Amino acid sequence: MKALVQDRIGSPLDVVELREVPEPHAGPDQTLVRMG
């Protein structure tokens, strides 16, 4: 899945990147919420 990732401080135009990331999975006693 694709995600916008910010892993450093700075202007959003300079630090936010679109990356391919693994799809998350909920663990025991956790809830996964789909946004969109």
mmCIF file with all atom_site columns, C-alpha atoms in Angstrom:
data_model
loop_
_atom_site.group_PDB
_atom_site.id
_atom_site.type_symbol
_atom_site.label_atom_id
_atom_site.label_alt_id
_atom_site.label_comp_id
_atom_site.label_asym_id
_atom_site.label_entity_id
_atom_site.label_seq_id
_atom_site.pdbx_PDB_ins_code
_atom_site.Cartn_x
_atom_site.Cartn_y
_atom_site.Cartn_z
_atom_site.occupancy
_atom_site.B_iso_or_equiv
_atom_site.pdbx_formal_charge
_atom_site.auth_seq_id
_atom_site.auth_comp_id
_atom_site.auth_asym_id
_atom_site.auth_atom_id
_atom_site.pdbx_PDB_model_num
ATOM 1  C CA . MET A 1 1  ? 0.000   0.000  0.000  1.00 0.00 ? 1  MET A CA 1
ATOM 2  C CA . LYS A 1 2  ? 1.117   3.586  -0.428 1.00 0.00 ? 2  LYS A CA 1
ATOM 3  C CA . ALA A 1 3  ? 1.614   5.978  2.494  1.00 0.00 ? 3  ALA A CA 1
ATOM 4  C CA . LEU A 1 4  ? 2.755   9.553  3.001  1.00 0.00 ? 4  LEU A CA 1
ATOM 5  C CA . VAL A 1 5  ? 5.735   9.346  5.365  1.00 0.00 ? 5  VAL A CA 1
ATOM 6  C CA . GLN A 1 6  ? 7.504   12.116 7.282  1.00 0.00 ? 6  GLN A CA 1
ATOM 7  C CA . ASP A 1 7  ? 10.622  10.891 9.108  1.00 0.00 ? 7  ASP A CA 1
ATOM 8  C CA . ARG A 1 8  ? 12.447  14.178 9.705  1.00 0.00 ? 8  ARG A CA 1
ATOM 9  C CA . ILE A 1 9  ? 11.620  17.752 10.689 1.00 0.00 ? 9  ILE A CA 1
ATOM 10 C CA . GLY A 1 10 ? 11.115  20.408 8.041  1.00 0.00 ? 10 GLY A CA 1
ATOM 11 C CA . SER A 1 11 ? 8.716   21.919 5.557  1.00 0.00 ? 11 SER A CA 1
ATOM 12 C CA . PRO A 1 12 ? 6.141   19.355 4.399  1.00 0.00 ? 12 PRO A CA 1
ATOM 13 C CA . LEU A 1 13 ? 7.097   20.042 0.773  1.00 0.00 ? 13 LEU A CA 1
ATOM 14 C CA . ASP A 1 14 ? 10.679  19.000 1.595  1.00 0.00 ? 14 ASP A CA 1
ATOM 15 C CA . VAL A 1 15 ? 10.213  16.097 4.028  1.00 0.00 ? 15 VAL A CA 1
ATOM 16 C CA . VAL A 1 16 ? 6.987   14.228 3.148  1.00 0.00 ? 16 VAL A CA 1
ATOM 17 C CA . GLU A 1 17 ? 7.496   11.301 0.760  1.00 0.00 ? 17 GLU A CA 1
ATOM 18 C CA . LEU A 1 18 ? 5.109   8.858  -0.905 1.00 0.00 ? 18 LEU A CA 1
ATOM 19 C CA . ARG A 1 19 ? 6.374   5.338  -0.157 1.00 0.00 ? 19 ARG A CA 1
ATOM 20 C CA . GLU A 1 20 ? 5.260   1.768  -0.668 1.00 0.00 ? 20 GLU A CA 1
ATOM 21 C CA . VAL A 1 21 ? 4.837   0.195  2.797  1.00 0.00 ? 21 VAL A CA 1
ATOM 22 C CA . PRO A 1 22 ? 3.594   -3.194 4.023  1.00 0.00 ? 22 PRO A CA 1
ATOM 23 C CA . GLU A 1 23 ? -0.110  -3.392 4.836  1.00 0.00 ? 23 GLU A CA 1
ATOM 24 C CA . PRO A 1 24 ? -0.638  -3.191 8.621  1.00 0.00 ? 24 PRO A CA 1
ATOM 25 C CA . HIS A 1 25 ? -2.276  -6.001 10.602 1.00 0.00 ? 25 HIS A CA 1
ATOM 26 C CA . ALA A 1 26 ? -3.915  -5.716 14.010 1.00 0.00 ? 26 ALA A CA 1
ATOM 27 C CA . GLY A 1 27 ? -2.397  -7.780 16.789 1.00 0.00 ? 27 GLY A CA 1
ATOM 28 C CA . PRO A 1 28 ? -4.186  -9.350 19.741 1.00 0.00 ? 28 PRO A CA 1
ATOM 29 C CA . ASP A 1 29 ? -6.337  -6.820 21.630 1.00 0.00 ? 29 ASP A CA 1
ATOM 30 C CA . GLN A 1 30 ? -5.787  -4.186 18.882 1.00 0.00 ? 30 GLN A CA 1
ATOM 31 C CA . THR A 1 31 ? -8.112  -2.580 16.340 1.00 0.00 ? 31 THR A CA 1
ATOM 32 C CA . LEU A 1 32 ? -7.171  -1.618 12.792 1.00 0.00 ? 32 LEU A CA 1
ATOM 33 C CA . VAL A 1 33 ? -9.071  1.429  11.474 1.00 0.00 ? 33 VAL A CA 1
ATOM 34 C CA . ARG A 1 34 ? -9.288  2.115  7.735  1.00 0.00 ? 34 ARG A CA 1
ATOM 35 C CA . MET A 1 35 ? -9.172  5.824  6.883  1.00 0.00 ? 35 MET A CA 1
ATOM 36 C CA . GLY A 1 36 ? -10.165 7.231  3.559  1.00 0.00 ? 36 GLY A CA 1
#
